[in-house]
mmCIF file of C-alpha atoms in Angstrom:
data_model
loop_
_atom_site.group_PDB
_atom_site.id
_atom_site.type_symbol
_atom_site.label_atom_id
_atom_site.label_comp_id
_atom_site.label_asym_id
_atom_site.label_seq_id
_atom_site.Cartn_x
_atom_site.Cartn_y
_atom_site.Cartn_z
ATOM 1 C CA MET T 22 17.684 6.361 19.547
ATOM 2 C CA ALA T 23 19.250 9.799 19.890
ATOM 3 C CA ASP T 24 20.074 10.135 16.205
ATOM 4 C CA GLY T 25 16.744 8.719 15.062
ATOM 5 C CA LYS T 26 18.227 5.496 13.645
ATOM 6 C CA ILE T 27 16.779 2.088 14.434
ATOM 7 C CA LEU T 28 17.499 -1.592 14.132
ATOM 8 C CA ILE T 29 14.298 -3.620 14.477
ATOM 9 C CA ARG T 30 14.186 -6.835 16.467
ATOM 10 C CA LYS T 31 10.777 -8.475 16.799
ATOM 11 C CA VAL T 32 9.939 -10.818 19.672
ATOM 12 C CA LYS T 33 6.263 -11.837 19.712
ATOM 13 C CA GLN T 34 4.375 -8.526 19.918
ATOM 14 C CA LEU T 35 7.292 -6.473 21.192
ATOM 15 C CA ILE T 36 9.586 -4.373 19.019
ATOM 16 C CA LYS T 37 12.865 -3.147 20.470
ATOM 17 C CA PHE T 38 14.840 -0.293 18.947
ATOM 18 C CA GLU T 39 18.612 -0.496 19.181
ATOM 19 C CA GLY T 40 21.522 1.479 17.798
ATOM 20 C CA GLY T 41 21.889 0.873 14.076
ATOM 21 C CA ASN T 42 21.102 2.352 10.706
ATOM 22 C CA GLU T 43 18.134 0.336 9.464
ATOM 23 C CA GLY T 44 15.521 3.104 9.509
ATOM 24 C CA ASP T 45 14.791 6.717 10.336
ATOM 25 C CA LEU T 46 12.467 7.628 13.207
ATOM 26 C CA THR T 47 12.106 11.260 12.186
ATOM 27 C CA GLY T 48 8.435 12.197 12.397
ATOM 28 C CA LEU T 49 7.438 8.688 13.459
ATOM 29 C CA TRP T 50 6.108 9.417 16.940
ATOM 30 C CA HIS T 51 2.777 11.066 17.604
ATOM 31 C CA GLU T 52 0.689 11.181 20.770
ATOM 32 C CA ASP T 53 -2.578 9.877 19.297
ATOM 33 C CA ALA T 54 -1.076 6.575 18.100
ATOM 34 C CA LYS T 55 -3.042 3.488 19.122
ATOM 35 C CA GLY T 56 -1.570 0.829 21.369
ATOM 36 C CA ILE T 57 1.071 1.733 23.939
ATOM 37 C CA ILE T 58 4.287 3.669 23.342
ATOM 38 C CA GLU T 59 6.412 2.977 26.399
ATOM 39 C CA LYS T 60 8.060 5.910 28.168
ATOM 40 C CA SER T 61 10.390 6.121 31.141
ATOM 41 C CA GLU T 62 9.423 7.747 34.450
ATOM 42 C CA ASN T 63 10.725 11.086 33.195
ATOM 43 C CA GLY T 64 8.659 10.851 30.015
ATOM 44 C CA GLU T 65 11.395 9.833 27.588
ATOM 45 C CA LEU T 66 10.727 7.208 24.886
ATOM 46 C CA THR T 67 12.207 3.819 25.775
ATOM 47 C CA GLY T 68 11.917 2.495 22.224
ATOM 48 C CA VAL T 69 9.404 -0.242 23.060
ATOM 49 C CA LEU T 70 6.035 -0.448 21.290
ATOM 50 C CA TYR T 71 3.078 -2.606 22.299
ATOM 51 C CA ASP T 72 0.116 -3.949 20.349
ATOM 52 C CA ALA T 73 -1.395 -1.558 17.767
ATOM 53 C CA ALA T 74 1.496 0.897 18.174
ATOM 54 C CA LEU T 75 3.550 -1.520 16.071
ATOM 55 C CA ALA T 76 1.699 -0.062 13.076
ATOM 56 C CA LEU T 77 4.012 2.961 13.369
ATOM 57 C CA LEU T 78 6.784 0.769 11.968
ATOM 58 C CA ARG T 79 4.986 -0.270 8.807
ATOM 59 C CA PRO T 80 6.777 2.301 6.618
ATOM 60 C CA PHE T 81 10.073 0.563 7.503
ATOM 61 C CA VAL T 82 8.983 -3.067 7.007
ATOM 62 C CA PRO T 83 8.978 -4.527 3.463
ATOM 63 C CA ARG T 84 5.540 -5.747 2.402
ATOM 64 C CA ASN T 85 5.011 -9.371 1.490
ATOM 65 C CA THR T 86 4.495 -9.997 -2.206
ATOM 66 C CA TYR T 87 1.672 -12.106 -3.607
ATOM 67 C CA GLU T 88 4.305 -14.599 -4.762
ATOM 68 C CA ASN T 89 5.796 -14.932 -1.254
ATOM 69 C CA ILE T 90 2.380 -15.351 0.329
ATOM 70 C CA GLY T 91 1.433 -18.001 -2.233
ATOM 71 C CA GLN T 92 4.642 -19.946 -1.568
ATOM 72 C CA ALA T 93 4.023 -19.832 2.189
ATOM 73 C CA PHE T 94 0.447 -21.022 1.642
ATOM 74 C CA ASP T 95 1.633 -23.941 -0.510
ATOM 75 C CA ALA T 96 4.191 -24.933 2.130
ATOM 76 C CA ALA T 97 1.539 -24.862 4.876
ATOM 77 C CA ILE T 98 -0.862 -26.986 2.807
ATOM 78 C CA GLN T 99 1.867 -29.510 1.974
ATOM 79 C CA THR T 100 2.745 -29.835 5.657
ATOM 80 C CA MET T 101 -0.896 -30.415 6.630
ATOM 81 C CA VAL T 102 -1.369 -33.036 3.920
ATOM 82 C CA SER T 103 1.863 -34.839 4.882
ATOM 83 C CA GLU T 104 0.768 -34.904 8.542
ATOM 84 C CA GLY T 105 -2.702 -36.207 7.707
ATOM 85 C CA ILE T 106 -4.486 -33.004 8.729
ATOM 86 C CA THR T 107 -7.830 -32.834 6.947
ATOM 87 C CA THR T 108 -9.379 -29.672 8.452
ATOM 88 C CA TYR T 109 -8.017 -26.334 9.631
ATOM 89 C CA MET T 110 -9.196 -22.878 10.667
ATOM 90 C CA ASP T 111 -7.453 -19.727 9.475
ATOM 91 C CA ALA T 112 -8.195 -17.521 12.464
ATOM 92 C CA CYS T 113 -7.652 -14.084 10.898
ATOM 93 C CA VAL T 114 -7.845 -13.785 7.113
ATOM 94 C CA LYS T 115 -6.924 -10.278 5.978
ATOM 95 C CA PRO T 116 -7.914 -8.785 2.604
ATOM 96 C CA TYR T 117 -4.544 -9.461 0.962
ATOM 97 C CA LEU T 118 -5.196 -13.213 1.440
ATOM 98 C CA PHE T 119 -8.596 -13.288 -0.279
ATOM 99 C CA GLU T 120 -7.146 -13.742 -3.759
ATOM 100 C CA VAL T 121 -4.731 -16.416 -2.506
ATOM 101 C CA TYR T 122 -7.643 -18.531 -1.270
ATOM 102 C CA ASN T 123 -9.605 -17.933 -4.452
ATOM 103 C CA THR T 124 -6.669 -19.026 -6.588
ATOM 104 C CA LYS T 125 -5.565 -22.031 -4.533
ATOM 105 C CA TYR T 126 -9.063 -23.481 -4.100
ATOM 106 C CA ALA T 127 -10.315 -22.710 -7.607
ATOM 107 C CA THR T 128 -8.854 -25.930 -9.055
ATOM 108 C CA ASN T 129 -7.948 -29.313 -7.576
ATOM 109 C CA ALA T 130 -9.718 -28.515 -4.300
ATOM 110 C CA ASP T 131 -10.328 -32.235 -3.797
ATOM 111 C CA GLY T 132 -6.709 -32.704 -2.772
ATOM 112 C CA LEU T 133 -6.737 -29.878 -0.216
ATOM 113 C CA PRO T 134 -7.718 -29.969 3.481
ATOM 114 C CA ARG T 135 -11.016 -28.338 4.360
ATOM 115 C CA GLY T 136 -10.625 -24.733 5.485
ATOM 116 C CA PHE T 137 -12.799 -22.615 7.759
ATOM 117 C CA LEU T 138 -11.963 -18.920 7.406
ATOM 118 C CA SER T 139 -12.402 -16.147 9.978
ATOM 119 C CA ILE T 140 -12.372 -12.835 8.097
ATOM 120 C CA ALA T 141 -10.469 -10.080 9.915
ATOM 121 C CA PHE T 142 -12.684 -7.263 11.210
ATOM 122 C CA THR T 143 -12.407 -3.930 9.446
ATOM 123 C CA HIS T 144 -14.787 -1.000 9.489
ATOM 124 C CA GLU T 145 -15.033 -1.293 5.718
ATOM 125 C CA LEU T 146 -16.194 -4.905 6.085
ATOM 126 C CA ILE T 147 -18.865 -3.883 8.606
ATOM 127 C CA LYS T 148 -20.103 -1.178 6.206
ATOM 128 C CA LYS T 149 -20.514 -3.780 3.464
ATOM 129 C CA ILE T 150 -22.333 -6.197 5.814
ATOM 130 C CA THR T 151 -24.600 -3.360 6.988
ATOM 131 C CA LEU T 152 -25.579 -2.588 3.387
ATOM 132 C CA GLU T 153 -26.492 -6.270 2.922
ATOM 133 C CA ALA T 154 -28.141 -6.660 6.338
ATOM 134 C CA ASN T 155 -31.599 -7.415 4.935
ATOM 135 C CA SER T 156 -30.501 -9.438 1.926
ATOM 136 C CA LYS T 157 -29.522 -13.084 1.552
ATOM 137 C CA THR T 158 -26.017 -12.156 0.432
ATOM 138 C CA SER T 159 -23.527 -14.367 2.291
ATOM 139 C CA LEU T 160 -20.259 -13.287 3.902
ATOM 140 C CA SER T 161 -18.309 -15.170 1.218
ATOM 141 C CA GLU T 162 -20.133 -13.151 -1.465
ATOM 142 C CA ILE T 163 -19.490 -9.898 0.398
ATOM 143 C CA VAL T 164 -15.717 -10.497 0.623
ATOM 144 C CA LYS T 165 -15.663 -12.216 -2.791
ATOM 145 C CA ILE T 166 -14.135 -15.508 -1.655
ATOM 146 C CA SER T 167 -15.664 -18.404 -3.562
ATOM 147 C CA GLU T 168 -16.981 -21.075 -1.213
ATOM 148 C CA ASN T 169 -16.989 -24.725 -2.200
ATOM 149 C CA SER T 170 -17.112 -28.113 -0.499
ATOM 150 C CA LYS T 171 -13.617 -27.494 0.910
ATOM 151 C CA LEU T 172 -13.856 -23.819 1.916
ATOM 152 C CA THR T 173 -16.298 -22.255 4.411
ATOM 153 C CA VAL T 174 -16.480 -18.491 4.977
ATOM 154 C CA ASN T 175 -18.971 -17.426 7.652
ATOM 155 C CA THR T 176 -16.978 -15.925 10.544
ATOM 156 C CA VAL T 177 -15.653 -12.446 11.415
ATOM 157 C CA LYS T 178 -12.632 -12.150 13.743
ATOM 158 C CA PHE T 179 -12.436 -9.412 16.400
ATOM 159 C CA PHE T 180 -9.471 -8.630 18.649
ATOM 160 C CA MET T 181 -10.970 -7.426 21.921
ATOM 161 C CA ASP T 182 -7.649 -6.924 23.714
ATOM 162 C CA GLY T 183 -3.952 -7.871 23.679
ATOM 163 C CA VAL T 184 -2.004 -10.303 25.892
ATOM 164 C CA TYR T 185 -0.782 -10.410 29.503
ATOM 165 C CA GLU T 186 2.883 -10.687 28.557
ATOM 166 C CA ASP T 187 3.032 -7.071 27.416
ATOM 167 C CA LYS T 188 0.309 -5.753 29.746
ATOM 168 C CA THR T 189 -2.247 -5.232 26.968
ATOM 169 C CA ALA T 190 -4.822 -7.864 28.017
ATOM 170 C CA TYR T 191 -7.868 -5.905 29.248
ATOM 171 C CA THR T 192 -8.296 -6.360 33.005
ATOM 172 C CA HIS T 193 -10.540 -5.131 35.797
ATOM 173 C CA HIS T 194 -7.622 -3.967 37.976
ATOM 174 C CA HIS T 195 -4.603 -1.867 37.048
ATOM 175 C CA TYR T 196 -1.409 -3.678 36.154
ATOM 176 C CA CYS T 197 1.445 -3.581 38.647
ATOM 177 C CA CYS T 198 3.744 -0.573 38.113
ATOM 178 C CA VAL T 199 1.713 0.889 35.222
ATOM 179 C CA ASP T 200 -1.347 3.102 35.401
ATOM 180 C CA HIS T 201 -3.657 1.312 32.978
ATOM 181 C CA HIS T 202 -5.925 -1.725 32.581
ATOM 182 C CA GLY T 203 -4.462 -2.900 29.288
ATOM 183 C CA LEU T 204 -6.105 -2.222 25.942
ATOM 184 C CA LYS T 205 -9.611 -2.681 24.643
ATOM 185 C CA HIS T 206 -10.044 -2.233 20.918
ATOM 186 C CA PHE T 207 -13.812 -1.652 21.036
ATOM 187 C CA ASP T 208 -16.096 0.090 23.482
ATOM 188 C CA GLU T 209 -19.188 -1.687 24.787
ATOM 189 C CA LYS T 210 -21.724 0.078 22.565
ATOM 190 C CA GLU T 211 -19.634 -0.506 19.450
ATOM 191 C CA LEU T 212 -19.046 -4.212 20.103
ATOM 192 C CA ASN T 213 -22.709 -4.785 20.987
ATOM 193 C CA HIS T 214 -23.766 -3.222 17.697
ATOM 194 C CA PHE T 215 -21.336 -5.283 15.610
ATOM 195 C CA ALA T 216 -22.224 -8.571 17.332
ATOM 196 C CA ALA T 217 -25.977 -7.980 16.958
ATOM 197 C CA LEU T 218 -25.557 -7.096 13.273
ATOM 198 C CA LEU T 219 -23.590 -10.269 12.538
ATOM 199 C CA HIS T 220 -25.898 -12.484 14.608
ATOM 200 C CA LYS T 221 -28.944 -11.207 12.745
ATOM 201 C CA LYS T 222 -27.159 -11.943 9.457
ATOM 202 C CA GLY T 223 -26.278 -15.474 10.611
ATOM 203 C CA ILE T 224 -22.534 -14.742 10.711
ATOM 204 C CA ARG T 225 -20.406 -16.139 13.536
ATOM 205 C CA CYS T 226 -18.398 -13.775 15.759
ATOM 206 C CA HIS T 227 -14.894 -15.037 16.621
ATOM 207 C CA ILE T 228 -13.604 -12.840 19.471
ATOM 208 C CA HIS T 229 -10.051 -12.829 20.816
ATOM 209 C CA ALA T 230 -10.378 -12.134 24.561
ATOM 210 C CA ILE T 231 -7.564 -12.760 27.050
ATOM 211 C CA GLY T 232 -8.220 -10.585 30.126
ATOM 212 C CA GLU T 233 -11.265 -11.141 32.341
ATOM 213 C CA GLN T 234 -12.714 -7.739 31.456
ATOM 214 C CA ALA T 235 -12.347 -8.471 27.734
ATOM 215 C CA VAL T 236 -14.048 -11.856 28.197
ATOM 216 C CA ARG T 237 -16.928 -10.217 30.043
ATOM 217 C CA MET T 238 -17.352 -7.601 27.307
ATOM 218 C CA ALA T 239 -17.414 -10.357 24.677
ATOM 219 C CA LEU T 240 -20.022 -12.313 26.649
ATOM 220 C CA ASP T 241 -22.113 -9.146 27.155
ATOM 221 C CA ALA T 242 -22.046 -8.447 23.403
ATOM 222 C CA LEU T 243 -23.034 -11.996 22.434
ATOM 223 C CA GLU T 244 -25.758 -12.130 25.081
ATOM 224 C CA ASN T 245 -27.137 -8.859 23.722
ATOM 225 C CA ALA T 246 -26.973 -10.262 20.169
ATOM 226 C CA HIS T 247 -29.120 -13.235 21.159
ATOM 227 C CA GLU T 248 -31.639 -11.121 23.070
ATOM 228 C CA GLN T 249 -31.952 -8.508 20.306
ATOM 229 C CA ASN T 250 -32.677 -11.199 17.702
ATOM 230 C CA PRO T 251 -34.981 -13.804 19.263
ATOM 231 C CA GLY T 252 -35.709 -16.737 16.988
ATOM 232 C CA THR T 253 -32.692 -16.106 14.758
ATOM 233 C CA PRO T 254 -30.734 -19.307 13.997
ATOM 234 C CA ASP T 255 -27.687 -19.526 16.251
ATOM 235 C CA PRO T 256 -24.389 -19.297 14.303
ATOM 236 C CA ARG T 257 -22.502 -20.590 17.406
ATOM 237 C CA HIS T 258 -20.323 -17.621 18.305
ATOM 238 C CA TYR T 259 -16.801 -18.289 19.527
ATOM 239 C CA ILE T 260 -14.569 -16.653 22.166
ATOM 240 C CA ALA T 261 -10.896 -17.556 21.850
ATOM 241 C CA HIS T 262 -8.293 -17.912 24.627
ATOM 242 C CA ASN T 263 -10.231 -16.887 27.810
ATOM 243 C CA GLN T 264 -7.012 -16.865 29.826
ATOM 244 C CA VAL T 265 -8.728 -15.359 32.877
ATOM 245 C CA VAL T 266 -12.495 -15.670 33.362
ATOM 246 C CA ARG T 267 -14.532 -14.638 36.394
ATOM 247 C CA GLU T 268 -16.212 -17.635 37.986
ATOM 248 C CA VAL T 269 -19.599 -15.913 37.831
ATOM 249 C CA ASP T 270 -19.276 -15.812 34.022
ATOM 250 C CA TYR T 271 -18.707 -19.554 33.519
ATOM 251 C CA GLY T 272 -22.388 -20.400 33.061
ATOM 252 C CA ARG T 273 -22.933 -17.757 30.392
ATOM 253 C CA PHE T 274 -20.995 -19.772 27.809
ATOM 254 C CA LEU T 275 -23.438 -22.661 28.220
ATOM 255 C CA LYS T 276 -26.530 -20.458 28.444
ATOM 256 C CA TYR T 277 -25.835 -18.832 25.075
ATOM 257 C CA ASN T 278 -24.279 -21.888 23.390
ATOM 258 C CA ILE T 279 -20.933 -20.095 22.950
ATOM 259 C CA LEU T 280 -17.916 -22.058 21.756
ATOM 260 C CA LEU T 281 -14.602 -21.383 23.498
ATOM 261 C CA SER T 282 -10.950 -22.306 23.597
ATOM 262 C CA LEU T 283 -8.776 -22.001 26.703
ATOM 263 C CA ILE T 284 -5.147 -21.134 27.373
ATOM 264 C CA SER T 285 -3.442 -21.138 30.766
#
């Protein structure tokens, strides 16, 4: 660390810097970075990054090529077909994957499993949806992914918080030994606006929420979306993970017809 050289080792969402010569940290750190940059009690950098702070390392990580991504996609499809899997959900499709889906499903789609795509949230995507808010333009048309009988595109994926393992799940109480509640990637007003916009457009929200405070914010946003748009067809919004949920919030999933998955 002292000489600004790093060797990157990635374990889940945690990056550890060790002595080595694989990259140069000069000018890397800045106080307004998102996520958490861990520091010792005396304020020195420990070399551990959490959640969105990992983006600081992008200049040092080689980007995937279209060829590599296509090969990985083919391998995944072959595995699903060999295992008899007929349907899957891609839970966070980023822009660099749009063309892959267009190419792979353009021909011979009959031999492929059916895919349901959740498009990764970006502010640029929300701007495009806002411009089409009063039109009949579908999400697949907005992101330019061609739908067919084997490919459905009508979901936007939000990450509300992180995970408990690295103290980034958003909680009501402070974490032990650290003075924060985890991370929330949207404030209440912002999330409410996005959820209401998508609900009105008939687009499903797919929200990653691990901590009980993140789950409550997701439920608040989806409840507001329903109440702001009475009579609008329900796209069946979805909250993923729900690792900790307050008991008083259980009934809200049923009341608003919200799909969920659980992890323990």
